[in-house]
mmCIF file of C-alpha atoms in Angstrom:
data_model
loop_
_atom_site.group_PDB
_atom_site.id
_atom_site.type_symbol
_atom_site.label_atom_id
_atom_site.label_comp_id
_atom_site.label_asym_id
_atom_site.label_seq_id
_atom_site.Cartn_x
_atom_site.Cartn_y
_atom_site.Cartn_z
ATOM 1 C CA UNK A 12 9.255 67.263 50.067
ATOM 2 C CA UNK A 13 5.630 67.773 51.312
ATOM 3 C CA UNK A 14 6.787 68.127 54.848
ATOM 4 C CA UNK A 15 9.325 70.728 53.873
ATOM 5 C CA UNK A 16 6.633 72.782 52.077
ATOM 6 C CA UNK A 17 4.426 72.560 55.112
ATOM 7 C CA UNK A 18 7.308 73.796 57.360
ATOM 8 C CA UNK A 19 8.027 76.616 55.075
ATOM 9 C CA UNK A 20 4.424 77.518 55.020
ATOM 10 C CA UNK A 21 4.395 77.550 58.653
ATOM 11 C CA UNK A 22 7.520 79.423 59.065
ATOM 12 C CA UNK A 23 6.267 82.247 56.535
ATOM 13 C CA UNK A 24 3.164 82.793 58.398
ATOM 14 C CA UNK A 25 3.395 85.878 60.907
ATOM 15 C CA UNK A 26 3.244 85.123 64.557
ATOM 16 C CA UNK A 27 -0.114 85.620 66.198
ATOM 17 C CA UNK A 28 -0.147 89.063 68.048
ATOM 18 C CA UNK A 29 -0.725 88.844 71.757
ATOM 19 C CA UNK A 30 -4.125 89.829 72.749
ATOM 20 C CA UNK A 31 -4.457 92.180 75.437
ATOM 21 C CA UNK A 32 -6.418 90.517 78.352
ATOM 22 C CA UNK A 33 -9.956 92.170 78.788
ATOM 23 C CA UNK A 34 -10.230 94.662 81.438
ATOM 24 C CA UNK A 35 -11.312 93.092 84.826
ATOM 25 C CA UNK A 36 -15.064 93.510 85.523
ATOM 26 C CA UNK A 37 -15.401 96.155 88.281
ATOM 27 C CA UNK A 38 -18.026 95.727 90.850
ATOM 28 C CA UNK A 39 -20.167 98.477 91.133
ATOM 29 C CA UNK A 40 -19.786 99.474 94.696
ATOM 30 C CA UNK A 41 -21.941 102.545 94.265
ATOM 31 C CA UNK A 42 -24.850 100.319 93.412
ATOM 32 C CA UNK A 43 -24.146 98.114 96.327
ATOM 33 C CA UNK A 44 -24.083 100.975 98.698
ATOM 34 C CA UNK A 45 -27.177 102.648 97.211
ATOM 35 C CA UNK A 46 -29.026 99.433 97.726
ATOM 36 C CA UNK A 47 -28.748 99.368 101.415
ATOM 37 C CA UNK A 48 -31.833 101.389 102.773
ATOM 38 C CA UNK A 49 -32.008 102.053 106.418
ATOM 39 C CA UNK A 50 -35.168 100.476 107.710
ATOM 40 C CA UNK A 51 -35.571 103.230 110.429
ATOM 41 C CA UNK A 52 -35.679 105.960 107.684
ATOM 42 C CA UNK A 53 -38.090 104.033 105.292
ATOM 43 C CA UNK A 54 -40.476 103.597 108.316
ATOM 44 C CA UNK A 55 -40.126 107.407 109.038
ATOM 45 C CA UNK A 56 -40.905 108.396 105.521
ATOM 46 C CA UNK A 57 -43.931 106.127 105.329
ATOM 47 C CA UNK A 58 -45.144 107.413 108.546
ATOM 48 C CA UNK A 59 -44.604 111.028 107.377
ATOM 49 C CA UNK A 60 -46.641 110.358 104.251
ATOM 50 C CA UNK A 61 -49.535 108.958 106.339
ATOM 51 C CA UNK A 62 -49.456 112.050 108.649
ATOM 52 C CA UNK A 63 -49.460 114.421 105.768
ATOM 53 C CA UNK A 64 -52.352 112.704 103.965
ATOM 54 C CA UNK A 65 -54.195 112.659 107.373
ATOM 55 C CA UNK A 66 -53.518 116.490 107.765
ATOM 56 C CA UNK A 67 -54.880 117.081 104.218
ATOM 57 C CA UNK A 68 -57.917 115.041 105.204
ATOM 58 C CA UNK A 69 -58.348 117.374 108.291
ATOM 59 C CA UNK A 70 -57.833 120.287 105.929
ATOM 60 C CA UNK A 71 -60.705 119.214 103.523
ATOM 61 C CA UNK A 72 -62.951 118.576 106.438
ATOM 62 C CA UNK A 73 -62.509 122.054 107.922
ATOM 63 C CA UNK A 74 -63.040 123.593 104.485
ATOM 64 C CA UNK A 75 -66.290 121.928 103.976
ATOM 65 C CA UNK A 76 -67.427 122.801 107.491
ATOM 66 C CA UNK A 77 -66.307 126.486 106.906
ATOM 67 C CA UNK A 78 -68.275 126.513 103.625
ATOM 68 C CA UNK A 79 -71.411 125.131 105.392
ATOM 69 C CA UNK A 80 -70.912 127.878 108.176
ATOM 70 C CA UNK A 81 -70.750 130.666 106.103
ATOM 71 C CA UNK A 82 -73.139 129.582 103.438
ATOM 72 C CA UNK A 83 -76.005 128.960 105.852
ATOM 73 C CA UNK A 84 -75.122 131.776 108.171
ATOM 74 C CA UNK A 85 -75.677 129.537 111.035
ATOM 75 C CA UNK A 86 -72.482 130.255 113.029
ATOM 76 C CA UNK A 87 -69.985 132.843 111.736
ATOM 77 C CA UNK A 88 -67.704 132.104 114.591
ATOM 78 C CA UNK A 89 -67.563 128.514 113.687
ATOM 79 C CA UNK A 90 -66.545 129.570 110.147
ATOM 80 C CA UNK A 91 -63.676 131.576 111.252
ATOM 81 C CA UNK A 92 -62.574 128.877 113.697
ATOM 82 C CA UNK A 93 -62.507 126.360 110.644
ATOM 83 C CA UNK A 94 -60.343 128.815 108.455
ATOM 84 C CA UNK A 95 -57.686 128.847 111.350
ATOM 85 C CA UNK A 96 -57.945 125.087 111.297
ATOM 86 C CA UNK A 97 -57.425 124.970 107.576
ATOM 87 C CA UNK A 98 -54.276 127.297 107.712
ATOM 88 C CA UNK A 99 -52.740 125.181 110.666
ATOM 89 C CA UNK A 100 -53.640 121.760 108.870
ATOM 90 C CA UNK A 101 -51.823 123.107 105.802
ATOM 91 C CA UNK A 102 -48.861 123.988 108.035
ATOM 92 C CA UNK A 103 -48.751 120.575 109.425
ATOM 93 C CA UNK A 104 -48.909 118.830 106.078
ATOM 94 C CA UNK A 105 -46.215 121.071 104.765
ATOM 95 C CA UNK A 106 -44.021 120.384 107.658
ATOM 96 C CA UNK A 107 -44.003 116.626 106.954
ATOM 97 C CA UNK A 108 -42.254 117.259 103.789
ATOM 98 C CA UNK A 109 -39.225 118.511 105.878
ATOM 99 C CA UNK A 110 -38.124 120.963 103.250
ATOM 100 C CA UNK A 111 -35.243 123.070 104.510
ATOM 101 C CA UNK A 112 -36.987 126.244 103.348
ATOM 102 C CA UNK A 113 -39.898 125.474 105.711
ATOM 103 C CA UNK A 114 -37.708 124.165 108.789
ATOM 104 C CA UNK A 115 -35.537 127.251 108.404
ATOM 105 C CA UNK A 116 -38.394 129.505 109.803
ATOM 106 C CA UNK A 117 -39.612 126.848 112.314
ATOM 107 C CA UNK A 118 -36.842 125.216 113.923
ATOM 108 C CA UNK A 119 -39.157 124.018 116.576
ATOM 109 C CA UNK A 120 -40.828 121.546 114.421
ATOM 110 C CA UNK A 121 -37.601 119.871 113.862
ATOM 111 C CA UNK A 122 -38.534 118.336 117.280
ATOM 112 C CA UNK A 123 -40.944 115.402 117.210
ATOM 113 C CA UNK A 124 -42.540 116.474 120.501
ATOM 114 C CA UNK A 125 -43.434 120.043 119.198
ATOM 115 C CA UNK A 126 -44.600 118.435 116.014
ATOM 116 C CA UNK A 127 -46.975 115.939 117.625
ATOM 117 C CA UNK A 128 -48.397 118.626 119.941
ATOM 118 C CA UNK A 129 -49.251 120.756 116.838
ATOM 119 C CA UNK A 130 -51.023 117.688 115.245
ATOM 120 C CA UNK A 131 -52.923 117.080 118.313
ATOM 121 C CA UNK A 132 -54.138 120.608 118.401
ATOM 122 C CA UNK A 133 -55.342 120.426 114.821
ATOM 123 C CA UNK A 134 -57.087 117.189 115.475
ATOM 124 C CA UNK A 135 -58.927 118.855 118.499
ATOM 125 C CA UNK A 136 -59.703 121.947 116.177
ATOM 126 C CA UNK A 137 -61.247 119.562 113.690
ATOM 127 C CA UNK A 138 -63.342 117.723 116.263
ATOM 128 C CA UNK A 139 -64.560 120.809 118.083
ATOM 129 C CA UNK A 140 -68.123 122.169 117.505
ATOM 130 C CA UNK A 141 -69.756 119.187 116.098
ATOM 131 C CA UNK A 142 -73.082 119.544 114.321
ATOM 132 C CA UNK A 143 -75.245 116.682 115.318
ATOM 133 C CA UNK A 144 -78.057 117.382 112.943
ATOM 134 C CA UNK A 145 -79.214 114.518 110.892
ATOM 135 C CA UNK A 146 -78.437 116.365 107.710
ATOM 136 C CA UNK A 147 -74.818 116.463 108.378
ATOM 137 C CA UNK A 148 -73.930 112.715 109.291
ATOM 138 C CA UNK A 149 -71.337 112.357 106.516
ATOM 139 C CA UNK A 150 -69.400 115.405 107.464
ATOM 140 C CA UNK A 151 -69.525 114.391 111.133
ATOM 141 C CA UNK A 152 -68.205 111.042 110.044
ATOM 142 C CA UNK A 153 -65.203 112.494 108.214
ATOM 143 C CA UNK A 154 -64.520 114.856 111.038
ATOM 144 C CA UNK A 155 -64.275 112.007 113.587
ATOM 145 C CA UNK A 156 -62.256 109.822 111.013
ATOM 146 C CA UNK A 157 -59.717 112.793 110.193
ATOM 147 C CA UNK A 158 -59.441 113.999 113.895
ATOM 148 C CA UNK A 159 -58.821 110.635 115.585
ATOM 149 C CA UNK A 160 -56.344 109.643 112.851
ATOM 150 C CA UNK A 161 -54.249 112.818 113.282
ATOM 151 C CA UNK A 162 -54.621 112.704 117.024
ATOM 152 C CA UNK A 163 -53.055 109.247 116.803
ATOM 153 C CA UNK A 164 -50.181 110.318 114.559
ATOM 154 C CA UNK A 165 -49.695 113.178 117.111
ATOM 155 C CA UNK A 166 -49.537 110.873 120.181
ATOM 156 C CA UNK A 167 -46.859 108.691 118.293
ATOM 157 C CA UNK A 168 -44.855 111.797 117.499
ATOM 158 C CA UNK A 169 -44.908 112.914 121.070
ATOM 159 C CA UNK A 170 -43.912 109.284 122.371
ATOM 160 C CA UNK A 171 -41.302 109.033 119.835
ATOM 161 C CA UNK A 172 -39.794 112.370 120.463
ATOM 162 C CA UNK A 173 -39.587 111.664 124.279
ATOM 163 C CA UNK A 174 -37.750 108.382 123.307
ATOM 164 C CA UNK A 175 -35.338 110.454 121.131
ATOM 165 C CA UNK A 176 -36.181 108.692 117.792
ATOM 166 C CA UNK A 177 -36.162 111.976 116.122
ATOM 167 C CA UNK A 178 -32.666 112.487 117.095
ATOM 168 C CA UNK A 179 -31.565 109.105 115.894
ATOM 169 C CA UNK A 180 -33.510 109.627 112.637
ATOM 170 C CA UNK A 181 -31.742 112.909 111.865
ATOM 171 C CA UNK A 182 -28.336 111.472 112.749
ATOM 172 C CA UNK A 183 -28.925 108.495 110.310
ATOM 173 C CA UNK A 184 -30.308 110.986 107.714
ATOM 174 C CA UNK A 185 -26.850 112.782 107.912
ATOM 175 C CA UNK A 186 -25.119 109.644 107.606
ATOM 176 C CA UNK A 187 -27.256 108.617 104.773
ATOM 177 C CA UNK A 188 -26.353 112.029 102.848
ATOM 178 C CA UNK A 189 -22.685 111.616 103.439
ATOM 179 C CA UNK A 190 -22.674 108.059 101.900
ATOM 180 C CA UNK A 191 -24.670 109.124 98.886
ATOM 181 C CA UNK A 192 -22.210 112.049 98.341
ATOM 182 C CA UNK A 193 -19.308 109.471 98.807
ATOM 183 C CA UNK A 194 -20.827 107.053 96.215
ATOM 184 C CA UNK A 195 -21.518 109.949 93.749
ATOM 185 C CA UNK A 196 -17.813 111.064 94.091
ATOM 186 C CA UNK A 197 -16.649 107.233 93.637
ATOM 187 C CA UNK A 198 -18.813 107.002 90.457
ATOM 188 C CA UNK A 199 -17.167 110.091 89.028
ATOM 189 C CA UNK A 200 -13.805 108.861 89.658
ATOM 190 C CA UNK A 201 -14.416 105.592 88.089
ATOM 191 C CA UNK A 202 -15.969 107.171 85.080
ATOM 192 C CA UNK A 203 -12.898 109.486 84.759
ATOM 193 C CA UNK A 204 -10.605 106.518 85.023
ATOM 194 C CA UNK A 205 -12.498 104.692 82.301
ATOM 195 C CA UNK A 206 -12.162 107.838 80.109
ATOM 196 C CA UNK A 207 -8.340 107.889 80.938
ATOM 197 C CA UNK A 208 -7.943 104.393 80.018
ATOM 198 C CA UNK A 209 -9.766 104.717 76.601
ATOM 199 C CA UNK A 210 -7.328 107.713 75.820
ATOM 200 C CA UNK A 211 -4.303 105.479 76.622
ATOM 201 C CA UNK A 212 -5.756 102.574 74.337
ATOM 202 C CA UNK A 213 -6.099 105.060 71.618
ATOM 203 C CA UNK A 214 -2.791 106.492 71.753
ATOM 204 C CA UNK A 215 -1.050 103.029 71.869
ATOM 205 C CA UNK A 216 -2.992 102.048 68.591
#
């Protein structure tokens, strides 16, 4: 009798509902694509930051020299010369950001040879008309450091431009922008598909 009761109890229990399998884990293809940084673009960006900081150092040195020239009245022409150097050094630092608004008016600076020659010109302007008086040793030291650093950056730009590194960089930049846009579109599609799946599950329930 006990066995019959157990069987009746077993039969009276409702059969377990089949559970829907959990959705398969989707690999984030967008994350994998975003993690692949182009080594050439990384090096170029680091070098652009270094060149921009060096140009700003030249700008600061020329500002100090211009203030000293106008304040003491020792050489008005040197002060005017330093003002021109300040403007061009600021333009060099701005060109390193590669903003489309800036490059739209100066297409020539997209070519690395022209950019390097402009940097060399600013370095020469910073180093020109030195004051070798004993009271200005700190300023002369800053002039030498800033001018030679920017000169080295300009030479690297000229050599890299001759070797067509700039063209390769622009091509890889365009490829990276296209890939980022494709990853963004893929993420939007995946998000939309998840929303549609949630709506279908809600309707079935």
